[in-house]
């Protein structure tokens, strides 16, 4: 029998507001000093009153609008009871039946809801000691729940990736999974494949502790296989929660699933209901205007304007700053080409793309620099591409020039003048060839005796005399001419 998996995702992401969700403490999720950003409110001392963070609610509206969801006119907060040391109030302030966002979709996956809640403290258990750090307690946390419509681990992975990208474009969360800023949980069930009639879903298992994108795929695939093997072996899937052990590559049972009423949700009496139609606080038009071009819109525009597709396109889309730099450089390049019709535009654009995504990105990664802090101005980068296209510098030299530009921010012409990195003069080329021949009599003899591969060695010798400023094909031809005399 064939089984069909059904997957739903619950994704949490910390919103990067200035302060926490219900108090004025700073929102610094990776603060190293324990319990630095705390106050009576986020430490849950009795008698304190939470005040909702408007910036976090505006961020939620931005997310909701970007997903094409419906923004509630009225919303409220609720208490979700559970007992754990990282939540000393005994409840988490969350949203139960009136989330800020309902519906919407992303990558073809329909969304059930997106609501706002507070993050819990972080607890560590080491050497028989348990420690709790409240820097994270009370950070604004978005929870997005998809409808159970995802069919494969791959699709779940794509969805999570795209959500991360969207949150980053909106600048509402860094959504770094490795740092715990974004956490994915998956509900998975399998049911016999039926063409007609009853399409009841199977018993679902909730998977937690998925801490990387790689784990999203691996954990879901593993769970589908586990359930299939269980059913085929005559067993039954039990509704439960399982944790993913990334090292072992398998899940382990955590607990039998709570029903919603175990959480004893109740309206939060300390926070009045939210009126999201209050234009003076939540100006929808203004929020809508603040939404930038979104990843999918950019994909369409980039493929039309620059003819990019597949991985080439994704490489730029996934890095918003880099794609901005690319666009600026391209427009500078076009301006330069307009003044000089000897340059082939298509070829120059390709060269620009290649130098950007391999050499420049290589330097950025190696030096740990942000694209926004680059010293190379887009017009200078375009200028370098023109020099390469006009063969005024060779690719090896171009790489050196780029490194110098990266380091100093000086324009390529000045670097060439200063370091005489341009193409070598004819006289220099001639003398490099004569030098290579006279200093390597053995190689010359071998070549004359028919060992043609030796010519590459001689090219290398003259190239090094030219400090890399020669053209290898030209050098090879000149050497051959000389030696055939
Ligand atoms: Zn606080």
Tab-separated table of C-alpha atoms and ligand atoms in Angstrom:
chain	number	residue	atom	x	y	z
A	1	UNK	CA	0.000	0.000	0.000
A	2	UNK	CA	1.148	3.542	-0.804
A	3	UNK	CA	1.090	6.121	1.983
A	4	UNK	CA	0.772	9.854	1.540
A	5	UNK	CA	2.393	12.175	4.067
A	6	UNK	CA	0.701	15.356	5.262
A	7	UNK	CA	2.871	17.972	6.897
A	8	UNK	CA	2.039	21.169	8.724
A	9	UNK	CA	4.653	23.571	10.055
A	10	UNK	CA	4.773	25.787	13.128
A	11	UNK	CA	7.557	28.309	12.833
A	12	UNK	CA	8.686	30.686	15.559
A	13	UNK	CA	10.833	33.710	14.827
A	14	UNK	CA	12.177	36.350	17.201
A	15	UNK	CA	11.278	39.834	16.051
A	16	UNK	CA	14.136	42.312	16.161
A	17	UNK	CA	12.464	45.210	17.894
A	18	UNK	CA	14.398	47.689	20.000
A	19	UNK	CA	12.858	46.501	23.277
A	20	UNK	CA	11.153	43.373	24.577
A	21	UNK	CA	7.486	42.508	24.030
A	22	UNK	CA	5.977	43.751	27.297
A	23	UNK	CA	8.693	45.834	29.005
A	24	UNK	CA	11.397	48.373	28.188
A	25	UNK	CA	14.340	45.966	28.477
A	26	UNK	CA	16.603	45.899	25.429
A	27	UNK	CA	16.021	43.131	22.903
A	28	UNK	CA	19.500	41.637	22.505
A	29	UNK	CA	19.020	37.890	21.963
A	30	UNK	CA	22.735	37.060	21.867
A	31	UNK	CA	23.746	39.069	24.947
A	32	UNK	CA	26.539	37.058	26.572
A	33	UNK	CA	26.328	38.391	30.124
A	34	UNK	CA	23.501	36.407	31.773
A	35	UNK	CA	20.492	38.286	33.144
A	36	UNK	CA	21.706	41.684	31.940
A	37	UNK	CA	18.558	42.897	30.190
A	38	UNK	CA	15.947	42.111	32.813
A	39	UNK	CA	13.360	43.952	34.903
A	40	UNK	CA	10.525	43.032	37.280
A	41	UNK	CA	8.152	42.550	34.305
A	42	UNK	CA	10.226	40.019	32.338
A	43	UNK	CA	11.359	38.361	35.577
A	44	UNK	CA	7.641	37.812	36.285
A	45	UNK	CA	7.577	39.429	39.674
A	46	UNK	CA	4.077	39.646	41.156
A	47	UNK	CA	2.213	42.895	40.757
A	48	UNK	CA	3.903	43.980	37.514
A	49	UNK	CA	1.928	44.981	34.452
A	50	UNK	CA	2.865	44.097	30.868
A	51	UNK	CA	2.563	46.812	28.170
A	52	UNK	CA	2.482	45.565	24.536
A	53	UNK	CA	5.239	46.720	22.189
A	54	UNK	CA	3.678	48.600	19.249
A	55	UNK	CA	6.753	48.066	17.076
A	56	UNK	CA	6.284	44.296	17.381
A	57	UNK	CA	2.608	44.557	16.442
A	58	UNK	CA	3.472	46.717	13.407
A	59	UNK	CA	6.042	44.103	12.384
A	60	UNK	CA	3.307	41.456	12.583
A	61	UNK	CA	1.054	43.548	10.360
A	62	UNK	CA	3.894	43.911	7.846
A	63	UNK	CA	4.385	40.141	7.846
A	64	UNK	CA	0.647	39.536	7.490
A	65	UNK	CA	0.273	41.945	4.571
A	66	UNK	CA	3.326	40.465	2.814
A	67	UNK	CA	1.819	36.985	3.080
A	68	UNK	CA	-1.494	38.203	1.694
A	69	UNK	CA	-3.226	37.388	4.982
A	70	UNK	CA	-6.087	39.176	6.714
A	71	UNK	CA	-5.181	41.551	9.505
A	72	UNK	CA	-7.661	41.295	12.366
A	73	UNK	CA	-9.535	44.447	13.282
A	74	UNK	CA	-9.670	43.305	16.878
A	75	UNK	CA	-7.121	41.062	18.514
A	76	UNK	CA	-6.170	40.124	22.053
A	77	UNK	CA	-3.577	38.349	24.154
A	78	UNK	CA	-4.177	35.189	26.166
A	79	UNK	CA	-2.412	33.294	28.878
A	80	UNK	CA	-1.149	29.853	27.916
A	81	UNK	CA	-0.473	27.957	31.119
A	82	UNK	CA	2.454	25.695	31.527
A	83	UNK	CA	4.927	25.100	34.255
A	84	UNK	CA	8.621	25.215	33.533
A	85	UNK	CA	11.595	27.025	35.144
A	86	UNK	CA	12.130	29.142	32.016
A	87	UNK	CA	8.624	30.600	32.526
A	88	UNK	CA	8.250	31.601	36.174
A	89	UNK	CA	4.865	33.317	35.649
A	90	UNK	CA	3.448	29.832	35.113
A	91	UNK	CA	2.022	31.011	31.793
A	92	UNK	CA	3.210	32.497	28.539
A	93	UNK	CA	1.441	35.524	27.088
A	94	UNK	CA	0.350	34.364	23.633
A	95	UNK	CA	-2.691	34.630	21.383
A	96	UNK	CA	-5.348	31.947	21.305
A	97	UNK	CA	-8.495	32.608	19.285
A	98	UNK	CA	-7.861	36.098	17.914
A	99	UNK	CA	-4.476	36.088	16.181
A	100	UNK	CA	-3.274	39.282	14.488
A	101	UNK	CA	-3.015	37.539	11.096
A	102	UNK	CA	-5.254	34.878	9.524
A	103	UNK	CA	-4.776	33.182	6.170
A	104	UNK	CA	-2.315	34.110	3.444
A	105	UNK	CA	0.157	31.926	1.610
A	106	UNK	CA	3.819	31.569	0.732
A	107	UNK	CA	5.342	29.386	-1.994
A	108	UNK	CA	1.879	27.944	-2.622
A	109	UNK	CA	1.480	26.803	0.993
A	110	UNK	CA	-1.628	28.181	2.693
A	111	UNK	CA	-1.163	29.706	6.094
A	112	UNK	CA	-3.564	29.175	8.958
A	113	UNK	CA	-2.488	32.059	11.170
A	114	UNK	CA	0.365	34.167	12.497
A	115	UNK	CA	0.252	35.282	16.104
A	116	UNK	CA	2.432	37.138	18.554
A	117	UNK	CA	3.758	35.878	21.866
A	118	UNK	CA	6.685	36.251	24.229
A	119	UNK	CA	9.819	34.120	24.229
A	120	UNK	CA	10.818	32.192	27.331
A	121	UNK	CA	14.070	32.369	29.282
A	122	UNK	CA	16.948	30.125	28.285
A	123	UNK	CA	17.868	27.300	30.615
A	124	UNK	CA	21.067	25.274	30.602
A	125	UNK	CA	21.715	22.058	32.454
A	126	UNK	CA	25.340	21.262	33.111
A	127	UNK	CA	27.317	19.355	35.744
A	128	UNK	CA	24.226	18.702	37.835
A	129	UNK	CA	23.336	22.406	37.839
A	130	UNK	CA	20.437	24.137	36.137
A	131	UNK	CA	20.836	27.796	35.233
A	132	UNK	CA	18.270	30.208	33.815
A	133	UNK	CA	19.167	33.291	31.771
A	134	UNK	CA	16.360	35.856	31.360
A	135	UNK	CA	17.920	37.966	28.601
A	136	UNK	CA	15.696	36.127	26.125
A	137	UNK	CA	12.604	36.106	28.366
A	138	UNK	CA	9.889	38.317	26.957
A	139	UNK	CA	11.405	38.869	23.501
A	140	UNK	CA	8.675	39.287	20.889
A	141	UNK	CA	8.123	36.009	19.116
A	142	UNK	CA	6.062	35.438	15.999
A	143	UNK	CA	4.460	32.035	15.509
A	144	UNK	CA	3.304	31.085	12.025
A	145	UNK	CA	1.154	28.001	11.541
A	146	UNK	CA	0.625	26.564	8.064
A	147	UNK	CA	-2.366	24.517	7.056
A	148	UNK	CA	-1.524	20.787	6.862
A	149	UNK	CA	-1.023	20.924	3.104
A	150	UNK	CA	2.688	20.221	2.663
A	151	UNK	CA	3.404	16.912	0.954
A	152	UNK	CA	7.171	16.447	1.075
A	153	UNK	CA	10.176	17.230	3.261
A	154	UNK	CA	11.614	19.199	0.332
A	155	UNK	CA	8.537	21.429	0.164
A	156	UNK	CA	8.716	22.036	3.925
A	157	UNK	CA	12.369	22.997	3.551
A	158	UNK	CA	11.590	25.398	0.696
A	159	UNK	CA	8.825	27.006	2.711
A	160	UNK	CA	11.045	27.545	5.759
A	161	UNK	CA	13.819	29.002	3.582
A	162	UNK	CA	11.434	31.355	1.857
A	163	UNK	CA	9.944	32.512	5.157
A	164	UNK	CA	13.433	33.267	6.460
A	165	UNK	CA	14.132	35.280	3.325
A	166	UNK	CA	10.852	37.192	3.643
A	167	UNK	CA	11.492	38.064	7.301
A	168	UNK	CA	14.952	39.300	6.369
A	169	UNK	CA	13.665	41.379	3.453
A	170	UNK	CA	11.089	42.919	5.775
A	171	UNK	CA	13.884	43.519	8.282
A	172	UNK	CA	11.693	42.227	11.108
A	173	UNK	CA	13.874	39.257	12.117
A	174	UNK	CA	17.343	37.907	11.393
A	175	UNK	CA	15.713	34.465	11.540
A	176	UNK	CA	19.028	32.658	11.978
A	177	UNK	CA	18.151	29.035	12.788
A	178	UNK	CA	21.565	28.181	14.187
A	179	UNK	CA	21.182	31.004	16.707
A	180	UNK	CA	17.691	29.893	17.694
A	181	UNK	CA	16.148	33.064	16.251
A	182	UNK	CA	13.978	30.881	14.057
A	183	UNK	CA	12.650	27.491	15.205
A	184	UNK	CA	10.734	24.994	13.129
A	185	UNK	CA	8.318	22.352	14.363
A	186	UNK	CA	6.578	19.931	12.054
A	187	UNK	CA	3.334	17.993	12.410
A	188	UNK	CA	3.502	14.850	10.351
A	189	UNK	CA	0.973	12.152	9.600
A	190	UNK	CA	0.648	9.557	6.892
A	191	UNK	CA	-2.475	7.969	5.433
A	192	UNK	CA	-3.112	5.304	2.798
A	193	UNK	CA	-3.281	6.779	-0.675
A	194	UNK	CA	-6.917	6.800	-1.818
A	195	UNK	CA	-8.151	8.061	-5.126
A	196	UNK	CA	-11.760	8.431	-4.034
A	197	UNK	CA	-13.790	8.823	-0.908
A	198	UNK	CA	-12.580	9.239	2.597
A	199	UNK	CA	-9.419	11.303	2.796
A	200	UNK	CA	-9.010	11.211	6.553
A	201	UNK	CA	-5.606	12.205	7.854
A	202	UNK	CA	-3.593	9.781	9.935
A	203	UNK	CA	-2.488	10.307	13.529
A	204	UNK	CA	-0.044	13.156	13.743
A	205	UNK	CA	3.302	13.339	15.449
A	206	UNK	CA	4.863	16.647	16.375
A	207	UNK	CA	8.584	16.996	15.767
A	208	UNK	CA	10.580	19.509	17.806
A	209	UNK	CA	14.239	20.556	18.262
A	210	UNK	CA	14.781	21.150	14.572
A	211	UNK	CA	17.671	23.589	14.713
A	212	UNK	CA	18.922	23.919	11.147
A	213	UNK	CA	17.570	23.875	7.604
A	214	UNK	CA	19.375	20.613	6.968
A	215	UNK	CA	17.520	19.166	9.948
A	216	UNK	CA	14.153	20.317	8.575
A	217	UNK	CA	14.595	17.997	5.633
A	218	UNK	CA	16.271	15.132	7.472
A	219	UNK	CA	13.871	15.089	10.428
A	220	UNK	CA	10.733	15.084	8.283
A	221	UNK	CA	12.043	12.418	5.899
A	222	UNK	CA	13.027	10.279	8.845
A	223	UNK	CA	9.622	10.660	10.518
A	224	UNK	CA	7.742	9.705	7.347
A	225	UNK	CA	9.877	6.571	7.057
A	226	UNK	CA	9.446	5.760	10.750
A	227	UNK	CA	5.648	5.974	10.536
A	228	UNK	CA	5.535	3.889	7.362
A	229	UNK	CA	7.692	1.169	8.878
A	230	UNK	CA	5.576	1.210	12.032
A	231	UNK	CA	2.286	0.800	10.158
A	232	UNK	CA	3.638	-1.795	7.741
A	233	UNK	CA	4.894	-3.770	10.749
A	234	UNK	CA	1.348	-3.875	12.143
A	235	UNK	CA	1.882	-1.099	14.692
A	236	UNK	CA	0.027	2.143	15.295
A	237	UNK	CA	1.227	5.735	15.318
A	238	UNK	CA	0.615	7.362	18.706
A	239	UNK	CA	-0.201	11.061	18.880
A	240	UNK	CA	2.908	12.396	20.556
A	241	UNK	CA	5.786	14.832	20.508
A	242	UNK	CA	9.232	13.705	19.440
A	243	UNK	CA	12.560	15.504	19.546
A	244	UNK	CA	15.068	15.435	16.695
A	245	UNK	CA	18.598	14.348	17.547
A	246	UNK	CA	20.704	15.850	14.771
A	247	UNK	CA	23.863	13.959	15.684
A	248	UNK	CA	22.194	10.560	15.855
A	249	UNK	CA	20.040	11.381	12.818
A	250	UNK	CA	16.860	10.128	14.487
A	251	UNK	CA	14.014	11.290	16.683
A	252	UNK	CA	13.255	10.252	20.248
A	253	UNK	CA	9.937	10.321	22.143
A	254	UNK	CA	9.405	13.414	24.296
A	255	UNK	CA	5.830	13.304	25.545
A	256	UNK	CA	2.296	12.315	24.718
A	257	UNK	CA	0.643	15.288	23.074
A	258	UNK	CA	-1.265	17.780	25.240
A	259	UNK	CA	-4.735	18.763	24.133
A	260	UNK	CA	-5.368	22.477	23.722
A	261	UNK	CA	-7.328	22.604	26.971
A	262	UNK	CA	-4.334	21.342	28.942
A	263	UNK	CA	-2.915	24.806	28.395
A	264	UNK	CA	-5.989	26.321	30.091
A	265	UNK	CA	-5.971	29.327	27.790
A	266	UNK	CA	-7.638	32.403	29.283
A	267	UNK	CA	-7.774	36.014	28.103
A	268	UNK	CA	-4.895	38.056	29.515
A	269	UNK	CA	-6.680	40.347	32.003
A	270	UNK	CA	-3.780	42.797	32.277
A	271	UNK	CA	-3.782	43.829	28.590
A	272	UNK	CA	-6.838	45.441	26.991
A	273	UNK	CA	-7.922	44.009	23.599
A	274	UNK	CA	-6.092	45.477	20.617
A	275	UNK	CA	-7.918	47.749	18.208
A	276	UNK	CA	-5.897	47.443	15.018
A	277	UNK	CA	-8.141	49.921	13.208
A	278	UNK	CA	-6.774	52.710	15.420
A	279	UNK	CA	-5.188	54.721	12.619
A	280	UNK	CA	-3.108	56.897	14.931
A	281	UNK	CA	-1.241	53.830	16.243
A	282	UNK	CA	-1.403	51.314	13.379
A	283	UNK	CA	-1.565	53.277	10.132
A	284	UNK	CA	-2.144	50.476	7.602
A	285	UNK	CA	-1.353	52.659	4.591
A	286	UNK	CA	1.930	53.712	6.075
A	287	UNK	CA	2.811	50.149	7.055
A	288	UNK	CA	1.912	48.952	3.562
A	289	UNK	CA	4.152	51.614	2.025
A	290	UNK	CA	7.031	50.526	4.254
A	291	UNK	CA	7.040	47.026	2.718
A	292	UNK	CA	9.998	46.740	0.325
A	293	UNK	CA	10.145	44.764	-2.897
A	294	UNK	CA	9.649	41.159	-1.771
A	295	UNK	CA	11.760	38.164	-2.871
A	296	UNK	CA	9.243	36.899	-5.422
A	297	UNK	CA	8.741	40.319	-6.970
A	298	UNK	CA	12.498	40.693	-7.223
A	299	UNK	CA	12.829	37.263	-8.847
A	300	UNK	CA	10.438	38.283	-11.598
A	301	UNK	CA	12.097	41.662	-12.146
A	302	UNK	CA	15.646	40.262	-12.111
A	303	UNK	CA	14.793	37.537	-14.577
A	304	UNK	CA	13.194	40.083	-16.913
A	305	UNK	CA	15.782	42.840	-16.561
A	306	UNK	CA	18.967	40.806	-16.330
A	307	UNK	CA	17.988	37.490	-17.882
A	308	UNK	CA	19.040	35.591	-14.765
A	309	UNK	CA	17.493	32.272	-13.802
A	310	UNK	CA	18.024	29.206	-11.618
A	311	UNK	CA	20.924	29.267	-9.195
A	312	UNK	CA	22.377	32.455	-10.704
A	313	UNK	CA	19.174	34.249	-9.815
A	314	UNK	CA	18.803	32.680	-6.358
A	315	UNK	CA	22.356	33.584	-5.438
A	316	UNK	CA	21.416	37.259	-5.689
A	317	UNK	CA	17.870	36.987	-4.338
A	318	UNK	CA	18.995	35.334	-1.114
A	319	UNK	CA	21.333	38.238	-0.358
A	320	UNK	CA	19.416	41.484	-0.443
A	321	UNK	CA	22.447	43.754	-0.029
A	322	UNK	CA	24.404	41.903	-2.690
A	323	UNK	CA	21.518	42.141	-5.155
A	324	UNK	CA	21.341	45.885	-4.491
A	325	UNK	CA	25.066	46.203	-5.183
A	326	UNK	CA	24.664	44.148	-8.350
A	327	UNK	CA	21.908	46.441	-9.610
A	328	UNK	CA	23.901	49.588	-8.925
A	329	UNK	CA	27.001	48.188	-10.626
A	330	UNK	CA	24.983	47.086	-13.649
A	331	UNK	CA	23.471	50.511	-14.066
A	332	UNK	CA	26.958	52.096	-13.824
A	333	UNK	CA	28.183	49.585	-16.358
A	334	UNK	CA	25.396	50.486	-18.780
A	335	UNK	CA	26.328	54.152	-18.480
A	336	UNK	CA	29.964	53.351	-19.309
A	337	UNK	CA	28.989	51.174	-22.261
A	338	UNK	CA	26.871	53.987	-23.684
A	339	UNK	CA	30.031	56.058	-24.006
A	340	UNK	CA	32.023	53.258	-25.613
A	341	UNK	CA	30.331	51.126	-28.237
A	342	UNK	CA	33.302	48.764	-28.606
A	343	UNK	CA	32.073	46.842	-25.552
A	344	UNK	CA	29.608	43.994	-25.897
A	345	UNK	CA	26.912	44.614	-23.288
A	346	UNK	CA	25.875	40.987	-22.776
A	347	UNK	CA	29.434	39.825	-22.294
A	348	UNK	CA	30.208	42.709	-19.920
A	349	UNK	CA	27.135	41.960	-17.790
A	350	UNK	CA	28.181	38.333	-17.546
A	351	UNK	CA	31.698	39.319	-16.530
A	352	UNK	CA	30.279	41.637	-13.890
A	353	UNK	CA	28.062	38.879	-12.505
A	354	UNK	CA	30.969	36.429	-12.392
A	355	UNK	CA	33.402	38.798	-10.692
A	356	UNK	CA	30.717	39.812	-8.221
A	357	UNK	CA	29.537	36.355	-7.199
A	358	UNK	CA	32.890	34.607	-7.164
A	359	UNK	CA	35.813	36.990	-6.555
A	360	UNK	CA	34.109	39.790	-4.671
A	361	UNK	CA	31.884	37.478	-2.615
A	362	UNK	CA	35.014	35.411	-1.886
A	363	UNK	CA	36.757	38.490	-0.464
A	364	UNK	CA	33.648	39.497	1.478
A	365	UNK	CA	33.427	36.071	3.097
A	366	UNK	CA	37.147	35.786	3.726
A	367	UNK	CA	37.343	39.173	5.424
A	368	UNK	CA	33.943	38.982	7.135
A	369	UNK	CA	32.808	42.334	5.708
A	370	UNK	CA	29.171	43.343	5.136
A	371	UNK	CA	28.217	44.311	1.599
A	372	UNK	CA	26.910	47.598	2.994
A	373	UNK	CA	30.421	48.401	4.280
A	374	UNK	CA	32.218	47.679	1.000
A	375	UNK	CA	34.864	50.231	0.081
A	376	UNK	CA	34.553	49.477	-3.631
A	377	UNK	CA	32.079	51.898	-5.184
A	378	UNK	CA	29.730	50.312	-7.753
A	379	UNK	CA	31.007	52.706	-10.442
A	380	UNK	CA	34.595	51.580	-9.800
A	381	UNK	CA	33.546	47.953	-9.910
A	382	UNK	CA	31.859	48.581	-13.282
A	383	UNK	CA	35.009	50.413	-14.402
A	384	UNK	CA	37.096	47.319	-13.638
A	385	UNK	CA	34.701	45.187	-15.685
A	386	UNK	CA	35.148	47.549	-18.641
A	387	UNK	CA	38.951	47.244	-18.355
A	388	UNK	CA	38.621	43.450	-18.385
A	389	UNK	CA	36.232	43.510	-21.352
A	390	UNK	CA	38.567	45.775	-23.324
A	391	UNK	CA	41.433	43.431	-22.464
A	392	UNK	CA	43.332	46.307	-20.909
A	393	UNK	CA	43.925	44.069	-17.925
A	394	UNK	CA	44.092	40.293	-17.877
A	395	UNK	CA	41.979	38.263	-15.539
A	396	UNK	CA	44.916	37.462	-13.265
A	397	UNK	CA	45.809	41.115	-12.924
A	398	UNK	CA	42.154	42.021	-12.539
A	399	UNK	CA	41.971	39.819	-9.461
A	400	UNK	CA	44.949	41.650	-7.937
A	401	UNK	CA	43.395	45.000	-8.749
A	402	UNK	CA	40.130	43.884	-7.171
A	403	UNK	CA	41.927	42.904	-3.959
A	404	UNK	CA	43.576	46.337	-3.867
A	405	UNK	CA	40.220	48.048	-4.521
A	406	UNK	CA	38.642	45.966	-1.763
A	407	UNK	CA	41.386	46.987	0.661
A	408	UNK	CA	41.645	50.677	-0.159
A	409	UNK	CA	38.550	51.762	-2.091
A	410	UNK	CA	40.819	53.346	-4.738
A	411	UNK	CA	39.525	53.286	-8.319
A	412	UNK	CA	41.063	50.748	-10.721
A	413	UNK	CA	42.761	53.280	-13.063
A	414	UNK	CA	44.690	54.799	-10.209
A	415	UNK	CA	45.771	51.362	-9.003
A	416	UNK	CA	46.973	50.449	-12.489
A	417	UNK	CA	48.930	53.711	-12.850
A	418	UNK	CA	50.377	53.370	-9.401
A	419	UNK	CA	51.427	49.740	-9.648
A	420	UNK	CA	51.923	49.617	-13.422
A	421	UNK	CA	49.592	46.664	-13.513
A	422	UNK	CA	48.386	47.262	-17.054
A	423	UNK	CA	49.442	45.128	-19.973
A	424	UNK	CA	53.198	45.063	-20.477
A	425	UNK	CA	54.704	47.125	-23.297
A	426	UNK	CA	55.974	45.350	-26.414
A	427	UNK	CA	59.610	45.948	-25.494
A	428	UNK	CA	59.149	44.356	-22.104
A	429	UNK	CA	57.405	41.384	-23.676
A	430	UNK	CA	60.254	40.866	-26.130
A	431	UNK	CA	62.912	41.017	-23.454
A	432	UNK	CA	60.972	38.622	-21.217
A	433	UNK	CA	60.906	36.102	-24.050
A	434	UNK	CA	64.568	36.481	-24.843
A	435	UNK	CA	65.351	36.138	-21.127
A	436	UNK	CA	63.264	32.979	-20.765
A	437	UNK	CA	65.007	31.430	-23.781
A	438	UNK	CA	68.566	32.322	-22.800
A	439	UNK	CA	68.155	31.258	-19.162
A	440	UNK	CA	66.631	27.874	-19.962
A	441	UNK	CA	68.775	26.203	-22.614
A	442	UNK	CA	67.767	22.710	-21.509
A	443	UNK	CA	64.054	23.411	-21.932
A	444	UNK	CA	64.731	25.045	-25.293
A	445	UNK	CA	66.594	21.975	-26.447
A	446	UNK	CA	63.819	19.651	-25.303
A	447	UNK	CA	61.296	21.742	-27.176
A	448	UNK	CA	63.387	21.659	-30.338
A	449	UNK	CA	63.598	17.865	-29.978
A	450	UNK	CA	59.830	17.661	-30.177
A	451	UNK	CA	58.708	17.894	-26.545
A	452	UNK	CA	56.070	20.535	-27.235
A	453	UNK	CA	54.614	20.673	-23.746
A	454	UNK	CA	57.765	22.431	-22.555
A	455	UNK	CA	56.477	25.618	-24.185
A	456	UNK	CA	54.116	26.068	-21.214
A	457	UNK	CA	57.109	26.159	-18.896
A	458	UNK	CA	58.743	28.866	-20.992
A	459	UNK	CA	55.494	30.858	-21.069
A	460	UNK	CA	55.469	30.689	-17.274
A	461	UNK	CA	59.058	31.913	-17.137
A	462	UNK	CA	58.393	34.962	-19.296
A	463	UNK	CA	55.129	35.632	-17.479
A	464	UNK	CA	56.939	35.781	-14.175
A	465	UNK	CA	59.434	38.271	-15.647
A	466	UNK	CA	56.415	40.395	-16.598
A	467	UNK	CA	55.008	40.027	-13.078
A	468	UNK	CA	51.841	38.506	-14.486
A	469	UNK	CA	51.112	41.331	-16.920
A	470	UNK	CA	51.538	39.253	-20.075
A	471	UNK	CA	48.956	37.599	-22.256
A	472	UNK	CA	49.636	33.831	-22.160
A	473	UNK	CA	48.436	33.170	-25.710
A	474	UNK	CA	50.535	36.008	-27.089
A	475	UNK	CA	53.608	34.840	-25.166
A	476	UNK	CA	53.190	31.274	-26.405
A	477	UNK	CA	52.913	32.434	-30.006
A	478	UNK	CA	55.962	34.701	-29.747
A	479	UNK	CA	58.028	31.936	-28.119
A	480	UNK	CA	57.032	29.451	-30.828
A	481	UNK	CA	57.938	31.963	-33.539
A	482	UNK	CA	61.319	32.563	-31.957
A	483	UNK	CA	62.180	28.929	-31.444
A	484	UNK	CA	61.186	27.898	-34.974
A	485	UNK	CA	63.719	30.314	-36.427
B	1	LIG	ZN1	12.117	43.495	31.228
